[in-house]
Coordinates of C-alpha atoms and ligand atoms in Angstrom, one line a residue:
M629 CA 166.0 -27.6 -131.7
R630 CA 169.8 -27.4 -131.0
I631 CA 171.4 -24.0 -130.7
K632 CA 175.3 -23.9 -130.8
I633 CA 177.1 -20.7 -130.2
L634 CA 180.6 -20.3 -131.4
T635 CA 182.2 -17.6 -129.3
L636 CA 185.4 -16.4 -127.7
F637 CA 183.6 -15.8 -124.4
P638 CA 181.4 -18.9 -123.7
S639 CA 180.9 -17.8 -120.0
M640 CA 178.9 -14.8 -121.2
F641 CA 176.0 -17.3 -121.9
D642 CA 176.0 -18.8 -118.3
G643 CA 173.3 -16.3 -117.1
F644 CA 171.4 -16.5 -120.3
I645 CA 170.8 -20.2 -120.0
Q646 CA 170.3 -20.3 -116.2
E647 CA 167.3 -18.1 -115.9
S648 CA 163.5 -18.0 -116.7
I649 CA 162.0 -19.2 -119.9
I650 CA 165.4 -20.2 -121.5
K651 CA 166.3 -22.3 -118.6
R652 CA 162.8 -24.0 -118.4
S653 CA 162.8 -24.6 -122.2
I654 CA 166.2 -26.5 -121.9
E655 CA 164.9 -28.4 -118.9
K656 CA 161.7 -29.4 -120.8
G657 CA 163.8 -30.6 -123.7
V658 CA 162.3 -27.9 -126.1
C659 CA 165.9 -26.9 -127.1
S660 CA 169.5 -27.2 -126.2
V661 CA 171.9 -24.2 -126.0
E662 CA 175.6 -24.9 -126.1
A663 CA 178.3 -22.2 -126.0
I664 CA 181.4 -23.5 -127.7
D665 CA 184.9 -21.8 -127.3
I666 CA 186.4 -20.9 -130.7
R667 CA 189.8 -21.1 -129.0
D668 CA 189.4 -24.9 -128.8
Y669 CA 190.0 -24.9 -132.5
S670 CA 193.2 -22.9 -132.5
N671 CA 196.3 -24.8 -133.6
N672 CA 198.5 -22.3 -131.8
K673 CA 200.0 -23.3 -128.4
H674 CA 198.9 -19.9 -127.0
R675 CA 195.3 -20.5 -128.3
H676 CA 195.5 -17.5 -130.5
V677 CA 192.6 -17.1 -132.9
D678 CA 193.4 -13.9 -134.6
D679 CA 196.2 -12.0 -136.4
T680 CA 197.1 -8.6 -137.7
P681 CA 195.2 -7.3 -140.8
C682 CA 196.9 -7.9 -144.2
G683 CA 197.9 -4.5 -145.6
G684 CA 198.1 -3.0 -142.2
G685 CA 195.7 -1.1 -140.0
A686 CA 194.4 -1.2 -136.4
G687 CA 193.0 -4.2 -134.6
M688 CA 193.1 -7.9 -135.1
V689 CA 191.2 -10.2 -137.5
L690 CA 189.6 -13.5 -136.7
A691 CA 191.4 -16.2 -138.7
V692 CA 189.6 -18.1 -141.4
D693 CA 191.2 -21.5 -140.6
V694 CA 190.3 -21.5 -136.9
V695 CA 186.7 -20.6 -137.6
D696 CA 186.4 -23.1 -140.5
R697 CA 187.6 -25.9 -138.1
A698 CA 185.1 -24.7 -135.4
I699 CA 182.2 -24.8 -137.8
K700 CA 183.2 -28.1 -139.5
A701 CA 183.6 -29.8 -136.1
N702 CA 180.2 -28.7 -134.9
K703 CA 178.1 -28.7 -138.1
G704 CA 175.8 -31.6 -139.0
D705 CA 173.9 -32.2 -142.3
N706 CA 171.0 -30.1 -141.2
S707 CA 172.8 -27.2 -139.5
Y708 CA 172.2 -23.6 -140.5
V709 CA 175.1 -21.4 -139.9
V710 CA 174.4 -17.8 -139.0
M711 CA 177.1 -15.1 -138.7
M712 CA 176.5 -12.2 -136.3
T713 CA 177.8 -9.1 -138.0
P714 CA 176.6 -5.4 -138.4
Q715 CA 176.9 -5.9 -142.1
G716 CA 174.2 -8.6 -142.2
K717 CA 170.5 -8.6 -143.1
T718 CA 168.6 -6.9 -140.2
F719 CA 166.9 -9.5 -138.0
N720 CA 163.2 -9.5 -137.6
H721 CA 160.2 -11.6 -136.4
Q722 CA 159.8 -13.4 -139.8
M723 CA 163.5 -14.4 -139.6
A724 CA 163.0 -15.8 -136.0
L725 CA 160.0 -17.9 -137.4
D726 CA 162.2 -19.1 -140.3
F727 CA 165.0 -20.1 -137.9
T728 CA 162.5 -22.2 -135.9
K729 CA 162.2 -24.6 -138.9
H730 CA 165.9 -25.7 -138.6
E731 CA 166.9 -28.7 -136.5
E732 CA 170.1 -27.0 -135.6
I733 CA 171.4 -23.4 -135.8
I734 CA 175.0 -22.5 -135.3
L735 CA 175.5 -18.8 -134.3
L736 CA 179.0 -17.5 -135.0
C737 CA 180.2 -14.5 -132.9
G738 CA 183.2 -12.3 -133.5
H739 CA 184.5 -10.1 -130.7
Y740 CA 186.3 -6.8 -130.9
E741 CA 187.9 -7.8 -134.2
G742 CA 186.6 -8.2 -137.7
F743 CA 186.2 -11.5 -139.5
D744 CA 188.6 -12.5 -142.3
E745 CA 186.3 -11.9 -145.3
R746 CA 186.7 -15.6 -146.4
I747 CA 184.9 -16.8 -143.3
R748 CA 181.7 -15.5 -145.1
S749 CA 181.9 -18.4 -147.5
Y750 CA 181.3 -20.9 -144.7
V751 CA 178.1 -19.4 -143.4
D752 CA 174.5 -19.7 -144.7
I753 CA 173.3 -16.1 -143.6
E754 CA 174.8 -13.0 -142.1
V755 CA 172.6 -11.3 -139.6
S756 CA 172.6 -7.9 -137.8
I757 CA 170.3 -6.9 -134.9
G758 CA 170.3 -3.2 -135.9
D759 CA 172.3 -0.3 -137.2
F760 CA 174.7 0.0 -134.4
V761 CA 177.9 -1.7 -133.6
L762 CA 178.5 -3.8 -130.5
T763 CA 181.8 -5.1 -129.2
G764 CA 180.9 -8.6 -130.2
G765 CA 178.2 -10.9 -131.6
E766 CA 177.5 -12.4 -128.2
I767 CA 174.6 -10.1 -127.3
P768 CA 173.1 -10.5 -130.8
A769 CA 173.4 -14.2 -130.5
M770 CA 171.4 -14.1 -127.2
A771 CA 168.8 -11.8 -128.7
I772 CA 168.3 -14.1 -131.6
S773 CA 168.3 -17.3 -129.6
D774 CA 165.8 -15.8 -127.1
S775 CA 163.4 -14.6 -129.8
V776 CA 163.6 -18.1 -131.6
I777 CA 163.3 -20.2 -128.4
R778 CA 160.1 -18.4 -127.2
L779 CA 158.5 -19.4 -130.6
L780 CA 159.3 -23.1 -130.3
D781 CA 156.5 -25.5 -129.3
N782 CA 156.0 -25.8 -125.6
A783 CA 158.4 -23.0 -124.7
I784 CA 155.6 -20.7 -123.8
K785 CA 151.8 -20.9 -124.3
K786 CA 151.0 -20.3 -127.9
E787 CA 148.4 -17.6 -127.0
S788 CA 151.3 -15.7 -125.4
H789 CA 153.0 -15.0 -128.7
E790 CA 150.1 -15.2 -131.1
D791 CA 149.2 -11.5 -130.3
D792 CA 152.8 -10.4 -130.2
S793 CA 153.7 -7.1 -131.9
F794 CA 154.9 -8.2 -135.4
S795 CA 153.3 -11.7 -135.4
T796 CA 150.0 -10.2 -136.4
G797 CA 151.5 -7.5 -138.6
L798 CA 150.3 -4.8 -136.1
L799 CA 151.8 -3.6 -132.8
E800 CA 150.2 -5.3 -129.8
Y801 CA 147.2 -3.7 -128.0
P802 CA 147.8 -2.0 -124.5
Q803 CA 147.6 -4.3 -121.5
Y804 CA 146.6 -3.5 -117.9
T805 CA 146.4 -5.2 -114.5
R806 CA 145.4 -4.2 -111.0
P807 CA 145.3 -1.6 -109.4
I808 CA 142.4 -0.4 -111.4
E809 CA 143.1 3.2 -110.4
Y810 CA 146.7 4.5 -110.1
D811 CA 148.2 8.0 -109.9
G812 CA 145.0 9.4 -111.7
M813 CA 145.3 6.8 -114.4
S814 CA 142.5 4.2 -114.8
V815 CA 142.1 0.9 -116.6
P816 CA 139.7 1.4 -119.6
E817 CA 136.1 0.5 -118.5
V818 CA 135.5 -1.9 -121.4
L819 CA 138.2 -4.3 -120.0
L820 CA 136.3 -4.6 -116.7
N821 CA 132.9 -5.6 -117.9
G822 CA 133.6 -9.1 -119.1
N823 CA 132.0 -8.5 -122.6
H824 CA 134.5 -10.5 -124.8
K825 CA 133.1 -9.2 -128.1
L826 CA 133.6 -5.6 -126.9
I827 CA 136.9 -6.4 -125.4
N828 CA 138.2 -7.9 -128.7
Q829 CA 136.9 -4.9 -130.7
Y830 CA 138.6 -2.5 -128.3
R831 CA 141.9 -4.4 -128.6
K832 CA 141.8 -4.5 -132.3
K833 CA 141.1 -0.8 -132.5
E834 CA 143.9 0.1 -130.0
S835 CA 146.3 -2.2 -131.9
L836 CA 145.4 -0.2 -135.1
R837 CA 145.8 3.1 -133.2
K838 CA 149.3 2.2 -131.8
T839 CA 150.4 1.0 -135.2
Y840 CA 149.0 4.0 -137.0
L841 CA 150.8 6.4 -134.5
R842 CA 154.0 4.5 -134.1
R843 CA 154.7 2.3 -137.1
P844 CA 152.6 3.5 -140.1
D845 CA 155.1 1.6 -142.3
L846 CA 153.7 -1.7 -140.8
L847 CA 150.2 -0.5 -141.7
E848 CA 151.1 0.1 -145.3
K849 CA 152.0 -3.6 -145.7
Y850 CA 148.9 -4.8 -143.7
E851 CA 145.7 -6.0 -145.3
L852 CA 142.8 -4.5 -143.5
S853 CA 139.6 -6.4 -143.1
K854 CA 136.3 -4.5 -143.6
E855 CA 135.9 -4.3 -139.8
E856 CA 139.5 -3.1 -139.3
E857 CA 139.0 -0.5 -142.0
K858 CA 136.0 0.8 -140.1
L859 CA 138.0 0.8 -136.8
L860 CA 140.9 2.6 -138.3
K861 CA 138.6 5.3 -139.8
E862 CA 137.2 5.8 -136.2
V863 CA 140.8 6.1 -134.9
K864 CA 141.7 8.7 -137.4
E865 CA 138.4 10.7 -136.7
E866 CA 139.1 10.5 -133.0
L867 CA 142.7 11.8 -133.5
A868 CA 141.5 14.6 -135.9
N869 CA 139.0 15.6 -133.1
E870 CA 141.7 15.7 -130.4
E871 CA 143.7 18.3 -132.5
Ligands
ADE1334 N1 178.3 -7.5 -133.9 C1 178.6 -6.3 -133.6 N2 177.5 -5.5 -133.8 C2 176.6 -6.3 -134.3 C3 175.2 -6.1 -134.7 N3 174.6 -4.9 -134.6 N4 174.5 -7.2 -135.1 C4 175.0 -8.4 -135.1 N5 176.3 -8.6 -134.8 C5 177.1 -7.6 -134.4

């Protein structure tokens, strides 16, 4: 997959592509990540990309002609153009999975200023990473690229994301490693006895417990198997006894 990021601050992506799983994925040919300077598409000798808002008001507005040229110059037949904006659809795991199906995604970032409204007609989808406003779309573009890249074949071991929170529809079960005892807290006994049937049952139950306590909205959408129904009933009884 190719990821192209249209930004006014391409150097913000240097660290992102030079470390860890993203770096290794690029080296292995799983994906490419290219940060492209929107200013390269300015017709202005000062490389201006924005102008004052029509009708007056504070701040500057990213110009439609510059962004249109930047998109057209980088877009292929199979590109999917994604605009980073707090007004967009809230990003989630399913969208990350959907994005992996595209040969190329182009992530369009604004910075400080708003976008000229007409820019929206050149994008396929508008995406927000949450109900808060950042100074620009660069961090959202990194968050989205990161979540998409880790799902691509050969980026990480498949087992590493199969049990992820959200990919199963439940939050992930708790994990532990050595030391077995620390500051009065111990690793649950069941994880130390090597009985994989019991371990899987424990993990399923704790995943249900976490989801029930923290994200009951996810549980409402989740179809419980007979075994899961039984485990959830046990969880609820245990919680009622704790009260
Ligand atoms: N640009 C500024 N804030 C944003 C957000 N929350 N999501 C996506 N793009 C943004």
